[in-house]
Coordinates of C-alpha atoms and ligand atoms in Angstrom, one line a residue:
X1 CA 96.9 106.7 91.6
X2 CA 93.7 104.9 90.6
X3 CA 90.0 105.7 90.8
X4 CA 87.1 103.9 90.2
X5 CA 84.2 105.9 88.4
X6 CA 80.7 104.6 88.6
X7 CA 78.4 106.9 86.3
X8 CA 76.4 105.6 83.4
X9 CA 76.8 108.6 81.3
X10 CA 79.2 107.6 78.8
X11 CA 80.6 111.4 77.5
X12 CA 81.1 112.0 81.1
X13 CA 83.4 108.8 81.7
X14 CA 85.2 109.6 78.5
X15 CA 86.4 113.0 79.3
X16 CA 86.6 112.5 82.9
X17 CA 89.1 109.8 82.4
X18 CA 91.1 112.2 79.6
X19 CA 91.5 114.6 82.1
X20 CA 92.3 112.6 84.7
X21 CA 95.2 111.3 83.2
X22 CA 96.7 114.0 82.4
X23 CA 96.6 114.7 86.1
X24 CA 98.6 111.5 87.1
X25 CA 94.8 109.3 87.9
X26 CA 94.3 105.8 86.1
X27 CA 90.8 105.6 86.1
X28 CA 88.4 102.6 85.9
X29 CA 84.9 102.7 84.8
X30 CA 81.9 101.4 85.8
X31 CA 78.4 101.8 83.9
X32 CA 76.9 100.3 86.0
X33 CA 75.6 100.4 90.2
X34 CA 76.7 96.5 90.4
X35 CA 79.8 96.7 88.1
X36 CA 80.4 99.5 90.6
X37 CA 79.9 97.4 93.5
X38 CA 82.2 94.8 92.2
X39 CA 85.0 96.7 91.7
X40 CA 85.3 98.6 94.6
X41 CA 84.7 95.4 96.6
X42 CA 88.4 94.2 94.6
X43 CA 89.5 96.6 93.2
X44 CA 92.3 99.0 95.7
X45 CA 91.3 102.4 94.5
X46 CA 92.5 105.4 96.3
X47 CA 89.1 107.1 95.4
X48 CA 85.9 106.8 94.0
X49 CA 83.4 109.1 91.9
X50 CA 79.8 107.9 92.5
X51 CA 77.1 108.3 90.5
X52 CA 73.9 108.5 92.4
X53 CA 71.4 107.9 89.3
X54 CA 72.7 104.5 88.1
X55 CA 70.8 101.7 86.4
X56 CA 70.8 98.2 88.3
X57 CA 71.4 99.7 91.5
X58 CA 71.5 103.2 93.1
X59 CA 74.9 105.0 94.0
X60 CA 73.4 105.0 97.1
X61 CA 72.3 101.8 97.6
X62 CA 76.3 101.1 96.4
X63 CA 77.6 103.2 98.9
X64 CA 75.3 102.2 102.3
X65 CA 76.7 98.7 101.7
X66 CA 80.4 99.2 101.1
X67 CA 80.3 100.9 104.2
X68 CA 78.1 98.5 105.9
X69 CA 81.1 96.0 104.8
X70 CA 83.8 98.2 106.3
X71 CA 85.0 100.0 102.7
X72 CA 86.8 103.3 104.1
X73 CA 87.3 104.0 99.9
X74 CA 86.5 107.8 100.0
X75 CA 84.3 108.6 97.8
X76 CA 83.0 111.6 95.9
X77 CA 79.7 111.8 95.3
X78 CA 78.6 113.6 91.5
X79 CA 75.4 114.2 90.7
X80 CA 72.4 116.2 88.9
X81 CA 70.7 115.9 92.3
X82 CA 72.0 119.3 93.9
X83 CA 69.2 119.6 96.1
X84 CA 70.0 119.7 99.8
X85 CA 67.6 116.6 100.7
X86 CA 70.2 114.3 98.3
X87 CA 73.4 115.9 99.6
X88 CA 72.7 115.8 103.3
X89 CA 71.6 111.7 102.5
X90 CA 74.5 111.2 100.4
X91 CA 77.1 112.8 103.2
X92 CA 75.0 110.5 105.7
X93 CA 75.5 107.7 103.9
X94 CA 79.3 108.1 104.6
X95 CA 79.9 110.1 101.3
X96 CA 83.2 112.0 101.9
X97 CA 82.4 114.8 100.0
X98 CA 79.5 115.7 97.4
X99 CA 80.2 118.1 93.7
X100 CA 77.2 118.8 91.6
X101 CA 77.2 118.1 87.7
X102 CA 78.1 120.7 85.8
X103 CA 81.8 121.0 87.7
X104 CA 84.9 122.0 86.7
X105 CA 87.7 119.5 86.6
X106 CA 90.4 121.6 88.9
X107 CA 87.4 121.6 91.7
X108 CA 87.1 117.8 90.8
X109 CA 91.0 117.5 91.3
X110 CA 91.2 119.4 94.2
X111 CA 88.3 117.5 95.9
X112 CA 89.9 114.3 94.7
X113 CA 92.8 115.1 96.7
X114 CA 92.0 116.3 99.8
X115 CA 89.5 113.3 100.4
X116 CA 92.5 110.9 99.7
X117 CA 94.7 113.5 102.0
X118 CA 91.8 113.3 105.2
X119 CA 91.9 109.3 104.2
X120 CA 95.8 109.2 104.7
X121 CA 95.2 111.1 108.3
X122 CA 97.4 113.8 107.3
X123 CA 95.8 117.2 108.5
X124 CA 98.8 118.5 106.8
X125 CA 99.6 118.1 102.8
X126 CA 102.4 115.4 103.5
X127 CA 102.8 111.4 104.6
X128 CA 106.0 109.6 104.9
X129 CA 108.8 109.0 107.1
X130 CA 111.2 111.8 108.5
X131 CA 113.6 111.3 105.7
X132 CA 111.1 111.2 103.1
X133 CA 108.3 113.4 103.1
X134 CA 105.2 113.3 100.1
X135 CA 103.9 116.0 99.0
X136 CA 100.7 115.3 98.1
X137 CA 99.5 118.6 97.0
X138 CA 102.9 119.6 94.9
X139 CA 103.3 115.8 94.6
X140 CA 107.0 116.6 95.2
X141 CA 109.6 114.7 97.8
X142 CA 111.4 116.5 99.9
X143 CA 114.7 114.5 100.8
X144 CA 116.6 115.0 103.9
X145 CA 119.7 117.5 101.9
X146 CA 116.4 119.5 101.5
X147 CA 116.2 118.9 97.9
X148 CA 112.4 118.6 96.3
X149 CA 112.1 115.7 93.9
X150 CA 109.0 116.2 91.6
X151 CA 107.6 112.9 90.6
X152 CA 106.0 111.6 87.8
X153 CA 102.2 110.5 88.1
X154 CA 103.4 106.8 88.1
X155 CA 105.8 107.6 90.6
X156 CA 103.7 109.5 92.7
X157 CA 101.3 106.8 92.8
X158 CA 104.0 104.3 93.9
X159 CA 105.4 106.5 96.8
X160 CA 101.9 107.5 98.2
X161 CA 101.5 103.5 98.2
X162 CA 105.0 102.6 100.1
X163 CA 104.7 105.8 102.5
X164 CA 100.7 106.0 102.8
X165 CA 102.4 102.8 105.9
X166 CA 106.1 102.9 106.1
X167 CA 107.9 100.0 106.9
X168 CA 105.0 97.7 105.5
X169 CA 106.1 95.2 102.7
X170 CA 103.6 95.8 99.4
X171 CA 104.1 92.6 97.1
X172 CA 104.0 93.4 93.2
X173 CA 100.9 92.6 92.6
X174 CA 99.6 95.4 95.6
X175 CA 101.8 98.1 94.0
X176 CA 100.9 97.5 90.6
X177 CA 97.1 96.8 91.3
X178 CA 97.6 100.6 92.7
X179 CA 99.9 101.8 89.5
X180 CA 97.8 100.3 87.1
X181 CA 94.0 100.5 85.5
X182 CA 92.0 98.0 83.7
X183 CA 92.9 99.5 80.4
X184 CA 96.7 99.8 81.0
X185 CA 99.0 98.1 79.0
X186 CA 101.9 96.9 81.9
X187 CA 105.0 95.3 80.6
X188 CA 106.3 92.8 82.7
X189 CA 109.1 95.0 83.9
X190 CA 107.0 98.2 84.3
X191 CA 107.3 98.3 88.3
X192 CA 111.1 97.7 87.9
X193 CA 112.1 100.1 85.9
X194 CA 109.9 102.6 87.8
X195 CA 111.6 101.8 91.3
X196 CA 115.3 101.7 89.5
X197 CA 114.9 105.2 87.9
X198 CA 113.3 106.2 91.6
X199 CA 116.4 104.6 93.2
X200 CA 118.8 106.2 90.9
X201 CA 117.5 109.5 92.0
X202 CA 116.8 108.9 95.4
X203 CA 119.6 106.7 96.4
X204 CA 119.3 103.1 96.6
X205 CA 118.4 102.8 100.1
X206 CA 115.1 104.4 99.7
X207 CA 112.9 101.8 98.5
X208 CA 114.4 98.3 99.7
X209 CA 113.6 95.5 98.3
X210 CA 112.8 92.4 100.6
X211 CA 113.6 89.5 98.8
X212 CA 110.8 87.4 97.7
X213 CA 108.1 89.5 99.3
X214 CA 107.8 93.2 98.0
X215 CA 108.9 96.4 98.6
X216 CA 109.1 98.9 101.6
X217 CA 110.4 102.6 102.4
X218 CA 113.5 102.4 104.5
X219 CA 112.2 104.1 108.1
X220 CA 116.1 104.6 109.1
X221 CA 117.9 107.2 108.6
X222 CA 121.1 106.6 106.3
X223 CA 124.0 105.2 107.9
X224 CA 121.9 104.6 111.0
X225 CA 123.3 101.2 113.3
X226 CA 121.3 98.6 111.5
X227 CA 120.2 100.3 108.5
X228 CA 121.6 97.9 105.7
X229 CA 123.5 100.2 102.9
X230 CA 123.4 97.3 100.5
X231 CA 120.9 99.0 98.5
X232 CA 123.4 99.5 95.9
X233 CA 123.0 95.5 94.8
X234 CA 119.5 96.0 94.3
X235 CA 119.6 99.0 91.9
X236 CA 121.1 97.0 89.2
X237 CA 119.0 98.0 86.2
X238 CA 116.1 96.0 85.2
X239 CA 115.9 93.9 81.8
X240 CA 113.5 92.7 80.2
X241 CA 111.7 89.9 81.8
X242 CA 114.0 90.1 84.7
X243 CA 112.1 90.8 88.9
X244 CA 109.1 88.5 89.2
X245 CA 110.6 87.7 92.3
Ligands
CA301 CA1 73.3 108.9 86.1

């Protein structure tokens, strides 16, 4: 999944985005309060880590307006300012939760995921459809013959897109704009390959493609009146320049 950070300290953006990745996150940085702003405002991040000491413009200057324009982006607030005055203003702001510098990554992680859990409006650790259920906390799927399917971090990110709203078509450029971070370097074929090696293991009917338009999680059951089982001539394997459809 991706994350925008907005923090001006540059040690901290460098090992925060280390050890993010190794926990699945692709995480953009801003240095800046209107870099920040900028992004968030096109950038579709599942989360954002806010500053509140920034030069240009304050975190929470950043933060009144995104929400003043209707950005639900949950953010976490991190800052030096631990004092209860700057918490309580940050929360009020529409903060979604607040960790005070020095933290520990895990508490970071852990914080990272349950605001993007309460933002998915799952009060428990799972989204999807009845046949495919997302794990977000294992980041396993379990599939209706009750086997778990661990994922990948790219894959993760990919099913919490399609079954964050089942049914709904993403195009390519929506799921990889969620896959993939500034610094990323996407081959062409990237989101193909990542779907076929999902099909392959999930069954091709899983994720259907819709011709032209995107992708979607099937919402029938298998075999169900209606539910196409033509998956099969979608699941050829990608090549190289092959699916900008
Ligand atoms: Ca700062």
């Amino acid at each position: 999944m991706r994350a925008l950070l907005v923090e001006d300290d540059e040690m901290i953006a460098a090992s925060l985005r280390q050890g993010l990745a190794r926990e699945g996150w692709s995480l953009d940085w801003a240095a800046d309060g209107l870099s920040g702003e900028r992004a968030l405002a096109d950038g579709a991040y599942a989360c954002v880590l806010l500053d509140l000491g920034l030069p240009g413009q304050e975190g929470t200057t950043l933060l009144r307006r995104a929400r003043a324009r209707g950005d639900r982006t949950p953010v976490v607030v991190l800052t030096a300012r631990d004092g209860l005055d700057d918490r309580v203003a940050g929360l009020d702001l529409g903060a979604d939760d607040y960790l005070p510098k020095p933290f520990a990554l895990r508490e970071l992680l852990a914080r990272m995921r349950a605001v993007v859990r309460r933002q998915g409006g799952a009060a428990q650790p799972c989204i999807g459809t009845p046949q495919l259920q997302l794990d977000l906390a294992t980041r396993e799927l379990h599939l209706p013959d009750g086997r778990r399917e661990p994922l990948s971090a790219r894959e993760f990110a990919l099913m919490h897109a399609l079954l964050e709203r089942p049914g709904a078509v993403l195009a390519r450029a929506q799921l990889e704009q969620r896959l993939y971070g500034w610094d990323d370097e996407v081959s062409s074929n990237a989101l193909d390959v990542l779907i076929y090696g999902l099909r392959r293991r999930l069954g091709a009917d899983a994720i259907r493609n819709v011709r032209g338009l995107g992708w979607r999680v099937s919402t029938q059951a298998p075999g169900t009146p209606g539910a196409p089982a033509n998956g099969l001539a979608h699941a050829a394997p990608p090549t190289s320049g092959h699916g900008r459809d």
